[in-house]
Tab-separated table of C-alpha atoms and ligand atoms in Angstrom:
chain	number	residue	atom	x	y	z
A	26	UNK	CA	29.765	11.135	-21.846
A	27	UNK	CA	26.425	12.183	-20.458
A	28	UNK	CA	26.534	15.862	-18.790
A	29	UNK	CA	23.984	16.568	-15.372
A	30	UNK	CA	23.024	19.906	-13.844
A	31	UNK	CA	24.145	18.498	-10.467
A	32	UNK	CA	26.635	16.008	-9.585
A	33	UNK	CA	27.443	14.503	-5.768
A	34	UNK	CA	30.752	12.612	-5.335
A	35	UNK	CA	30.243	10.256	-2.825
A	36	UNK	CA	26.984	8.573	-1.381
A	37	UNK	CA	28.029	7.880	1.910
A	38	UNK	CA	25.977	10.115	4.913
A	39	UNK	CA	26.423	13.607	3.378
A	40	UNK	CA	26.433	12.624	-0.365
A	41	UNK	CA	23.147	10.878	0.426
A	42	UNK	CA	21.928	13.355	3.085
A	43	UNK	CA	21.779	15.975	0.466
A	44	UNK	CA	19.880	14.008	-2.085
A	45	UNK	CA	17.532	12.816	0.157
A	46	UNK	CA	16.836	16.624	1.262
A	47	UNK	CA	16.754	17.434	-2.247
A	48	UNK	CA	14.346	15.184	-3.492
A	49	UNK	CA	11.795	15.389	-0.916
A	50	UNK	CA	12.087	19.330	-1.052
A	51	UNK	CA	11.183	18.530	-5.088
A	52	UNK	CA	14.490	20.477	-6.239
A	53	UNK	CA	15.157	17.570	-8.246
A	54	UNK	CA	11.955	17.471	-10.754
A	55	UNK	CA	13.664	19.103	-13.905
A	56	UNK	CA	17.082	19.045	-13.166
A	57	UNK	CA	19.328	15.704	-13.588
A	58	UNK	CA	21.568	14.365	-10.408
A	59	UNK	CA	24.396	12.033	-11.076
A	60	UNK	CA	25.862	10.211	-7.602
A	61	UNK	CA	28.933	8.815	-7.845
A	62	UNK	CA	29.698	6.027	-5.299
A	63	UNK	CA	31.772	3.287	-5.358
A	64	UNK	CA	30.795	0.367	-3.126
A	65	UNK	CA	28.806	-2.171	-4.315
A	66	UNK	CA	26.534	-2.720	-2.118
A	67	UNK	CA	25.045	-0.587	1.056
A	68	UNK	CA	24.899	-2.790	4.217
A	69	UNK	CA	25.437	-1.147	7.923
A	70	UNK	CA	28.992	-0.038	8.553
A	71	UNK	CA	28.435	2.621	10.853
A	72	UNK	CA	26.462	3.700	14.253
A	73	UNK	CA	25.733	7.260	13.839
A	74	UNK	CA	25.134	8.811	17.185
A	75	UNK	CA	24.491	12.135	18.587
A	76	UNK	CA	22.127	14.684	21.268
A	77	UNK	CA	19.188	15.622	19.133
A	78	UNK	CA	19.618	19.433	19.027
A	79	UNK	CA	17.740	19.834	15.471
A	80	UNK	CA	15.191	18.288	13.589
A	81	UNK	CA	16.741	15.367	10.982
A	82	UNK	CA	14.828	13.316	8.224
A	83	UNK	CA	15.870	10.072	9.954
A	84	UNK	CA	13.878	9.709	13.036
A	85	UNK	CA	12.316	5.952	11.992
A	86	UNK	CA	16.343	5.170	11.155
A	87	UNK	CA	17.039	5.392	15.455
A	88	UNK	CA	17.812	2.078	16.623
A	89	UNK	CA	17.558	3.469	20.652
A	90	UNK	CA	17.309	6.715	21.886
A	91	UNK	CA	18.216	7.618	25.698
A	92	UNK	CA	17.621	10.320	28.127
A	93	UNK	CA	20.186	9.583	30.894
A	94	UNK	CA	24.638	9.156	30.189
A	95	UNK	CA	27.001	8.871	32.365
A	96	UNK	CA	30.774	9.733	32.229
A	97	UNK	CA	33.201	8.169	34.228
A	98	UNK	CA	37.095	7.999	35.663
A	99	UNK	CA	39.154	6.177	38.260
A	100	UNK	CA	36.390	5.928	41.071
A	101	UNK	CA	34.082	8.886	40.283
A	102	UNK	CA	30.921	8.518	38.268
A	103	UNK	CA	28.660	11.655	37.177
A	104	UNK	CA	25.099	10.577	36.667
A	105	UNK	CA	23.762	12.880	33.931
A	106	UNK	CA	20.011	13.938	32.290
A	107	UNK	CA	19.370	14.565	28.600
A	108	UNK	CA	15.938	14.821	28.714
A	109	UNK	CA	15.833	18.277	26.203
A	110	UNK	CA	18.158	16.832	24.128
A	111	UNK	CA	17.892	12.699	23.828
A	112	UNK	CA	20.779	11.141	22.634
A	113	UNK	CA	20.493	9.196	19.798
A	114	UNK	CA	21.696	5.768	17.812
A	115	UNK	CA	21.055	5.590	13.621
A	116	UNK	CA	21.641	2.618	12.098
A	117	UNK	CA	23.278	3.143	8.706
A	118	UNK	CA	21.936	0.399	7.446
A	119	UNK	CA	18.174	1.373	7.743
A	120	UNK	CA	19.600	5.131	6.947
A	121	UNK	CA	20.980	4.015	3.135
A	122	UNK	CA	18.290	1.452	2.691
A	123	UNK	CA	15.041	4.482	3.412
A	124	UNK	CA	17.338	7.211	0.997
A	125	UNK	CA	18.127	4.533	-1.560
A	126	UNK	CA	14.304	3.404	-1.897
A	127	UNK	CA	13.522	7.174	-1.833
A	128	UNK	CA	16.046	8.111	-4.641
A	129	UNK	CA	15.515	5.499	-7.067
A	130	UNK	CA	11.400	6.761	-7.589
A	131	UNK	CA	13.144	9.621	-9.154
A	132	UNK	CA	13.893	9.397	-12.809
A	133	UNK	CA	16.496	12.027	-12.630
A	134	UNK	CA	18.562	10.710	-10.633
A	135	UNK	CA	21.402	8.262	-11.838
A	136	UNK	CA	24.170	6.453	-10.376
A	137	UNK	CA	27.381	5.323	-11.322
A	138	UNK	CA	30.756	4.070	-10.232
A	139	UNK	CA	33.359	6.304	-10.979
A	140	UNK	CA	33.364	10.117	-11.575
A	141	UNK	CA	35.169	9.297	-14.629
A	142	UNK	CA	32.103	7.833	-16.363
A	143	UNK	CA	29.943	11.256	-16.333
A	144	UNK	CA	31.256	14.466	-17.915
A	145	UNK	CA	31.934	17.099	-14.784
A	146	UNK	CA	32.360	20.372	-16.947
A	147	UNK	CA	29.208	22.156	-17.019
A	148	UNK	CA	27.543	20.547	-13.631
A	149	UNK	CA	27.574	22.091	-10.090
A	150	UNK	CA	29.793	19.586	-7.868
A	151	UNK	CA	28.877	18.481	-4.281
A	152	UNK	CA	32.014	16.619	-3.341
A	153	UNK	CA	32.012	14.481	-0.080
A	154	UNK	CA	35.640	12.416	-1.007
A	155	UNK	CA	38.483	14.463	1.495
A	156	UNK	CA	41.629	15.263	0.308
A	157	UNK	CA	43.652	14.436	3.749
A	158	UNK	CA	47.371	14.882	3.591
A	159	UNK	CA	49.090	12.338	5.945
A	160	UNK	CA	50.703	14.345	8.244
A	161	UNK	CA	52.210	13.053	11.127
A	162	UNK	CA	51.511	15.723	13.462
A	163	UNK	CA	47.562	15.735	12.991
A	164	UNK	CA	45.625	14.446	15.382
A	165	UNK	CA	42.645	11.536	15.193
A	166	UNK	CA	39.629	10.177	17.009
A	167	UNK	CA	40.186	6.181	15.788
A	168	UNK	CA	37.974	4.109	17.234
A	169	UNK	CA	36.791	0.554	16.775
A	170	UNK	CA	33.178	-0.873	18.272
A	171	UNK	CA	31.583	-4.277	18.695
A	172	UNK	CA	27.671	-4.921	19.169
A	173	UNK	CA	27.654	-7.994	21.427
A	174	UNK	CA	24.835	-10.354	22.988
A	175	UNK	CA	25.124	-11.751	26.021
A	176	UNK	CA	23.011	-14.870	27.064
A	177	UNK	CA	21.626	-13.576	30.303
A	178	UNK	CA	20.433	-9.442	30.760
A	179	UNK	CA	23.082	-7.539	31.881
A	180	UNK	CA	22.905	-3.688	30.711
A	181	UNK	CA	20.809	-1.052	32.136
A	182	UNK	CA	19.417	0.519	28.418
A	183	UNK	CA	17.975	3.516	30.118
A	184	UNK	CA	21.201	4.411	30.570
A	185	UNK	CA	24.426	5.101	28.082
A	186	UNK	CA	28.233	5.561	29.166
A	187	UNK	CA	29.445	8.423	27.174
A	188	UNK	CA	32.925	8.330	28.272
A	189	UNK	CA	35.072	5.389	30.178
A	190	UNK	CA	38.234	6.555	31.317
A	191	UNK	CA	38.795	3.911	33.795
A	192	UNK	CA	41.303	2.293	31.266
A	193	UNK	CA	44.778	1.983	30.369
A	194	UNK	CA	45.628	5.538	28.515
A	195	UNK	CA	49.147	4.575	27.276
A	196	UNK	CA	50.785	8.367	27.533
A	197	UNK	CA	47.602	8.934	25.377
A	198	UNK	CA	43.559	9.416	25.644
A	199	UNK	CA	41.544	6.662	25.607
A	200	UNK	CA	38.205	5.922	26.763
A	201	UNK	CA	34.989	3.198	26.598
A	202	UNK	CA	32.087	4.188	25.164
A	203	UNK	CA	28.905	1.863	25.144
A	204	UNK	CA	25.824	2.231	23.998
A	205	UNK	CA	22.933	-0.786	25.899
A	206	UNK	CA	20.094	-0.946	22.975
A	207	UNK	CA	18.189	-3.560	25.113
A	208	UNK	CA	19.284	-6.063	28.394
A	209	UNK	CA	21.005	-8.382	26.613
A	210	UNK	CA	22.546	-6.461	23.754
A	211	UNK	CA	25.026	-3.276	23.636
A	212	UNK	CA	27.541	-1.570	21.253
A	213	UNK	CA	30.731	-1.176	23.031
A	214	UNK	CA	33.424	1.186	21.535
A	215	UNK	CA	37.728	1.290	22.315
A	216	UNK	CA	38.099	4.929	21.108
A	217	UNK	CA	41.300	6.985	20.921
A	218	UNK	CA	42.518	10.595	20.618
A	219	UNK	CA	45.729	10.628	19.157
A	220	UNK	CA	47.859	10.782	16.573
A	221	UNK	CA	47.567	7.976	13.767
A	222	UNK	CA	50.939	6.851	13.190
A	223	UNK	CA	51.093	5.032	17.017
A	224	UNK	CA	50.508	1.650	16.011
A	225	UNK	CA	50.592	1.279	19.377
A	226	UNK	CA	46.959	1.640	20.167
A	227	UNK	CA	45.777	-0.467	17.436
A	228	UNK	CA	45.288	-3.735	19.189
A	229	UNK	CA	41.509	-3.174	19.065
A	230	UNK	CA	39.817	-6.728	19.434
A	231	UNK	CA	42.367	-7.207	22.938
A	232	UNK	CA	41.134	-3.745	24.251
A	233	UNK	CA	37.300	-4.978	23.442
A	234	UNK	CA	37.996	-8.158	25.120
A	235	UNK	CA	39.518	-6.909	28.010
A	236	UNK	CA	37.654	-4.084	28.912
A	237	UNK	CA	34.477	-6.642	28.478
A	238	UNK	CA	35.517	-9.551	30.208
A	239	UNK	CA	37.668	-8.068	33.004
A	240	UNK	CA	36.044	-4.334	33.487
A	241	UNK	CA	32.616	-5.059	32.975
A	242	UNK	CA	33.147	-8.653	34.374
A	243	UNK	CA	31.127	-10.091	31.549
A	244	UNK	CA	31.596	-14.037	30.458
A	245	UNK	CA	29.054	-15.131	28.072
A	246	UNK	CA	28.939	-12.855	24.890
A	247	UNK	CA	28.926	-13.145	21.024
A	248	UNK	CA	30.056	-10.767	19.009
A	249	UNK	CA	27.178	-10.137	16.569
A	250	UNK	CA	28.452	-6.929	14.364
A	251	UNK	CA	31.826	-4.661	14.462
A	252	UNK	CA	32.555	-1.110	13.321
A	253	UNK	CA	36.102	0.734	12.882
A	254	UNK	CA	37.111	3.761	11.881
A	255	UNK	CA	39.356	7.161	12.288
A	256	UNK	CA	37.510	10.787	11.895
A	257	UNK	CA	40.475	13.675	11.258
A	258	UNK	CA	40.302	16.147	14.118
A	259	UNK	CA	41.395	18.494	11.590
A	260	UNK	CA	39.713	20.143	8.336
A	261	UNK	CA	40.869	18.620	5.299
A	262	UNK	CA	41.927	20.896	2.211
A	263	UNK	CA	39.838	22.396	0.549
A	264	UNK	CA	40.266	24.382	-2.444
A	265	UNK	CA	37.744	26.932	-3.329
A	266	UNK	CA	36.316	26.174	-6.710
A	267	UNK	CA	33.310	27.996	-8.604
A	268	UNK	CA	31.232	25.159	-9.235
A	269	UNK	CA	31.885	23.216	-6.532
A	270	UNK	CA	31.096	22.923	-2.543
A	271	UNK	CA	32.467	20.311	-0.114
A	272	UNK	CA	29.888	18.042	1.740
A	273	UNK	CA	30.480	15.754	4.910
A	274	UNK	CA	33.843	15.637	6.267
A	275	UNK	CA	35.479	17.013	3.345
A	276	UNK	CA	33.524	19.876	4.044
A	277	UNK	CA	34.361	20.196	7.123
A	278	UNK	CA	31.153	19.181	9.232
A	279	UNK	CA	32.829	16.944	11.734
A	280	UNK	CA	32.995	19.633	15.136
A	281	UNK	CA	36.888	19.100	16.220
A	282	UNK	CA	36.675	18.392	20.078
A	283	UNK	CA	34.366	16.010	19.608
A	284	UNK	CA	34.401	14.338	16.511
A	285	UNK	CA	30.128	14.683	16.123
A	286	UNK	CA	29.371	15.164	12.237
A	287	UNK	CA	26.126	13.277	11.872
A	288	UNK	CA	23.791	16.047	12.905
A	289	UNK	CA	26.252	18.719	11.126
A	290	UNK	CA	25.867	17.103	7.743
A	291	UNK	CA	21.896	17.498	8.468
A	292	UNK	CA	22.079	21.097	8.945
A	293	UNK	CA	24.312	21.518	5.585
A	294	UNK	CA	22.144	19.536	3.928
A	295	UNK	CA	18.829	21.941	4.720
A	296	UNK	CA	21.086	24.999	3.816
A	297	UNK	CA	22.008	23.744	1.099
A	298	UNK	CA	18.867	22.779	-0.042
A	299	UNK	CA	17.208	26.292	0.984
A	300	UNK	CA	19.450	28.041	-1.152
A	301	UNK	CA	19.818	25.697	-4.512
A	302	UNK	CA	18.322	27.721	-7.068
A	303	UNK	CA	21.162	30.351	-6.415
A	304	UNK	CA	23.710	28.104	-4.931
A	305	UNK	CA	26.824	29.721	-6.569
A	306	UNK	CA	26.352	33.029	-5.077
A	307	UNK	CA	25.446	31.279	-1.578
A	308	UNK	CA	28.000	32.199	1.422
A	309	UNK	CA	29.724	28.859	2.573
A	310	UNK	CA	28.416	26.894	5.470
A	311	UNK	CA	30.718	26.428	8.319
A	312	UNK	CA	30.633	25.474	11.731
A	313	UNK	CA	30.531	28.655	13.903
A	314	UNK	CA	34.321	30.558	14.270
A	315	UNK	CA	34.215	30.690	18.052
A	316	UNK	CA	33.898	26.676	18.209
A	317	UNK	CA	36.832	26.442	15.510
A	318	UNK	CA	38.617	29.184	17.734
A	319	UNK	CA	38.098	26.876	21.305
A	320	UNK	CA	38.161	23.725	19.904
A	321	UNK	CA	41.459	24.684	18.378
A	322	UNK	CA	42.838	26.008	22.176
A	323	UNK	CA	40.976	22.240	23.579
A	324	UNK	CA	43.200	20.483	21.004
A	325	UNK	CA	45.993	21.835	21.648
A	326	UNK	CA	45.582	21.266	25.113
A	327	UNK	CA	45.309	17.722	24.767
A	328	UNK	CA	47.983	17.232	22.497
A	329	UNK	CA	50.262	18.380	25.077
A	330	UNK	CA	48.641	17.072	28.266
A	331	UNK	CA	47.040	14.298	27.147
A	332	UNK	CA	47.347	12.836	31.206
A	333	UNK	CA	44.535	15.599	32.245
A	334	UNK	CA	42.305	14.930	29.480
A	335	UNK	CA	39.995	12.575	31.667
A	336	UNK	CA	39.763	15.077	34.117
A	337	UNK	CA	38.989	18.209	31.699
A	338	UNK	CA	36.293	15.924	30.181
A	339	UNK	CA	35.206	15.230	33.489
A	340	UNK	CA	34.859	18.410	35.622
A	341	UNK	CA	33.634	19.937	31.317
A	342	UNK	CA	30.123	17.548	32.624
A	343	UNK	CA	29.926	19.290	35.826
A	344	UNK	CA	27.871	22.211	34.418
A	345	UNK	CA	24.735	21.785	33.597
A	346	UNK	CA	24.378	19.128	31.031
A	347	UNK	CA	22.250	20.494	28.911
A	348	UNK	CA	24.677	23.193	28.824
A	349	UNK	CA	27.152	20.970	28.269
A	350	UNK	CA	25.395	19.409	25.596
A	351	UNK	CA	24.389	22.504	23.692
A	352	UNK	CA	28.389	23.346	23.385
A	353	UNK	CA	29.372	20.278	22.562
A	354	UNK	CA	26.481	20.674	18.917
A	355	UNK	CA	27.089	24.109	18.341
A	356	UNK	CA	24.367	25.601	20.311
A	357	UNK	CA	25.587	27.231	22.669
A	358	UNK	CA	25.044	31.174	23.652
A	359	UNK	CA	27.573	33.141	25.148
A	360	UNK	CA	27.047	32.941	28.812
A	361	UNK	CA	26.700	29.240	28.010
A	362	UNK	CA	29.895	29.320	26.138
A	363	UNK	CA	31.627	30.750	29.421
A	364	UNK	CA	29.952	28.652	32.112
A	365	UNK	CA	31.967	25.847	30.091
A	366	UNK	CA	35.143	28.053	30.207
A	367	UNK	CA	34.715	28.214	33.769
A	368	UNK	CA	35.421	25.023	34.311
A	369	UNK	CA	38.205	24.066	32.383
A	370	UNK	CA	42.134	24.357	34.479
A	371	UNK	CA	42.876	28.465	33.535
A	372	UNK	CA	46.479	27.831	33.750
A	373	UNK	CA	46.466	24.854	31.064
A	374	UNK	CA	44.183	26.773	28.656
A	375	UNK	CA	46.292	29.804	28.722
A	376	UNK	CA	49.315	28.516	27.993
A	377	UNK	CA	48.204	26.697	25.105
A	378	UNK	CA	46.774	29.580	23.859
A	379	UNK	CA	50.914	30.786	23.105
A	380	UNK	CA	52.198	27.368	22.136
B	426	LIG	C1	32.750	4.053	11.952
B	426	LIG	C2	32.337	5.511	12.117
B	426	LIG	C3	31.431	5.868	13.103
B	426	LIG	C4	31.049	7.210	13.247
B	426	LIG	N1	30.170	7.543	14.244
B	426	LIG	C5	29.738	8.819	14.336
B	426	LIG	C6	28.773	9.175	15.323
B	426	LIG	O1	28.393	8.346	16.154
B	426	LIG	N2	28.301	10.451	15.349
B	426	LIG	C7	28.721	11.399	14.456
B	426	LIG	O2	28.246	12.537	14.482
B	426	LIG	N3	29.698	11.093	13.551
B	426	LIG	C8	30.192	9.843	13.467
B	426	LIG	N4	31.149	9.535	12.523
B	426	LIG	C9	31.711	10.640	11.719
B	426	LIG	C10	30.859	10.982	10.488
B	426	LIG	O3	29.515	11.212	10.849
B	426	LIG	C11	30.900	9.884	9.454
B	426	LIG	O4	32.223	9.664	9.068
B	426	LIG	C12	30.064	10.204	8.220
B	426	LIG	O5	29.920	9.013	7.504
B	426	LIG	C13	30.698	11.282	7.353
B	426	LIG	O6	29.952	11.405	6.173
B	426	LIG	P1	30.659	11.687	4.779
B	426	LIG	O7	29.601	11.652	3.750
B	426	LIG	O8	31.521	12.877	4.902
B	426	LIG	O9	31.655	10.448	4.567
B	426	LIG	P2	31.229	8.970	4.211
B	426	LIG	O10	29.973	8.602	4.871
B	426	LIG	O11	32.431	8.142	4.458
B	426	LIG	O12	30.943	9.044	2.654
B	426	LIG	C14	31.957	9.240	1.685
B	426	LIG	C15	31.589	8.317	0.515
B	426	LIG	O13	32.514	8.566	-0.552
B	426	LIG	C16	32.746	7.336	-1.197
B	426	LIG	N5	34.008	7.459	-1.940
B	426	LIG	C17	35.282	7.215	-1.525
B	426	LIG	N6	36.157	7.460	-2.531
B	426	LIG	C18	35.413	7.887	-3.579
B	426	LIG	C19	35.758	8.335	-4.890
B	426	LIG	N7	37.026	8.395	-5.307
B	426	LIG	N8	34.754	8.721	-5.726
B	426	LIG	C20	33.472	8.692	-5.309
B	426	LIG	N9	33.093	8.284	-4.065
B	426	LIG	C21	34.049	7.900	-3.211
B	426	LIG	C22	32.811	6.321	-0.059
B	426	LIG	O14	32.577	5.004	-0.529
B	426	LIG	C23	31.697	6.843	0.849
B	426	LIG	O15	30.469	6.203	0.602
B	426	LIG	C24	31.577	8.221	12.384
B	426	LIG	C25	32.539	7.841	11.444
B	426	LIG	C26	32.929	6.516	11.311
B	426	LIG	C27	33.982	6.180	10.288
């Protein structure tokens, strides 16, 4: 079996984040990269979204890019700027299709199917495949989205809805999240925080339908493209090894509260890349302790009171967004960190602190 200096399990968005950032840094001219993936073919399966906080390699990947949100419950609407920090839609599709042309000039770099095919002894591992233990208590973000067309112009695309609560929660949290790219077209997501094993929620298609054709009072449509999908709002395991570092999710890139990994994966990818020549005495990237610390607290807060989540998320938007915004990526400075405190229910927060 043929041995490589560097081996990457997984080429979904970190697994191919990291070559990409690899290769066009040149780190990859004498030493051999072996990617292990094992679809068989890349087509779009995912909307990556996300408030530009940091410079990313994928800029010609955005399908739309806005500078106004709004986030919404029961008959209140907050009317929000992101001009700083534009929010912003990749398509996967263009994403694996740009890193894929990119990788395959380079001679050393080879792909195969299974890991089993390529000796893993002597190479340095960057694994992006989680080891999740079902657990029952854990909680998700599942979510499933539609991109729809409707025959006459109907969305404002200057303008995205972050967060929909005017919708049947179920004892749960649910919200609508949709995304106009032009007039006539629009991704529109169902999107749950909860915990996996309520089957409960999973009647996706009637939540799209509903929410489209009696919410948003829309007739004529066609669905043109549909996404699903479950990030953990919890890190999975991850067993220190010598040779190895966890990527992606399984690296735990994916910021708790909010389920954002996208631009995460970026930043680990540049690290990573900055320090390769000495990567196994490198100090582990992590998201920052005090967001693990409060999104921990803002977890626990919603697993218990899951009936004053649209509110928290709410009254959370009434600072400044682009405080708001810099919290939510991991940006944030202190006084920014407590002008968000501020506005979250004392009482609540406390208490969860003890459960
Ligand atoms: C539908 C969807 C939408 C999302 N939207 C957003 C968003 O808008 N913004 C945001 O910040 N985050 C978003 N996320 C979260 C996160 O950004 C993505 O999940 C992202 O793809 C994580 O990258 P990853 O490399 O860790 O995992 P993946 O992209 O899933 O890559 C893992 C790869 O490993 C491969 N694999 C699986 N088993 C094996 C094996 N045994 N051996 C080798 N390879 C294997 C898989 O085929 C896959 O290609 C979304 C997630 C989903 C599922």
């Amino acid at each position: 079996m043929k041995e490589f200096d560097y081996i990457i399990i997984g080429g979904g968005c970190a697994g191919l984040s990291l070559a990409y950032e690899l290769e066009i840094n040149e780190k990859l001219k004498d030493k051999t990269l072996a990617i292990i993936e094992p679809r068989l073919e890349y087509k779009k399966d995912k909307t990556w979204s996300f408030w530009k906080v940091a410079t990313h390699n994928f800029d010609d990947c955005v399908k739309k890019s806005w500078k106004n949100f709004s986030i919404n419950i029961p008959n209140q609407t907050n009317y929000l700027e992101c001009i700083n920090y534009p929010y912003q839609s990749i398509d996967s599709g263009l994403f694996y299709e740009k890193i894929n042309t990119k990788l395959k000039e380079n001679k050393n770099i080879f792909f195969f199917k299974d890991v089993n095919e390529v000796n893993t002894k002597n190479s340095f591992i960057f694994n992006s495949v989680p080891s999740i233990k079902q657990d029952y208590r854990n909680l998700w973000q599942h979510f499933c989205g539609v991109e729809i067309e409707t025959q006459n112009n109907f969305f404002d695309e200057e303008i995205f809805n972050l967060m929909d609560f005017d919708c049947d929660q179920r004892e749960s949290v649910h919200f609508f999240y949709t995304l106009p790219y032009s007039k006539n077209t629009a991704l529109i997501e169902t999107t749950w925080l909860s915990k996996m094993n309520d089957s409960s929620q999973k009647d996706y298609d009637l939540q799209i339908k509903d929410y489209i054709e009696n919410s948003l009072k829309l007739k004529n449509y066609k669905i043109t493209y549909k996404e699903e999908g479950a990030i953990p709002l919890f890190y999975p395991t991850y067993e220190k090894e010598k040779n190895k570092i966890n990527i992606g999710t399984a690296g735990g890139m994916t910021r708790l509260s909010t389920g954002y990994t996208f631009l995460n994966i970026q930043e680990h990818s540049k690290y990573i890349c900055e320090n390769f020549e000495n990567i196994t005495q490198t100090k582990k990237y992590k998201i920052d302790n005090k967001y693990q610390f409060l999104d921990e607290i803002f977890l626990r807060v919603l697993e218990k009171n899951p009936e004053k989540m649209p509110d928290i998320f709410f009254k959370m938007f009434k600072a400044s967004p682009k405080t708001v915004i810099k919290f939510l990526s991991n940006k944030s400075n202190f006084f920014e960190d407590l002008s968000i405190i501020f506005k979250m229910p004392k009482l609540t927060f406390i208490k969860a602190l003890f459960y």
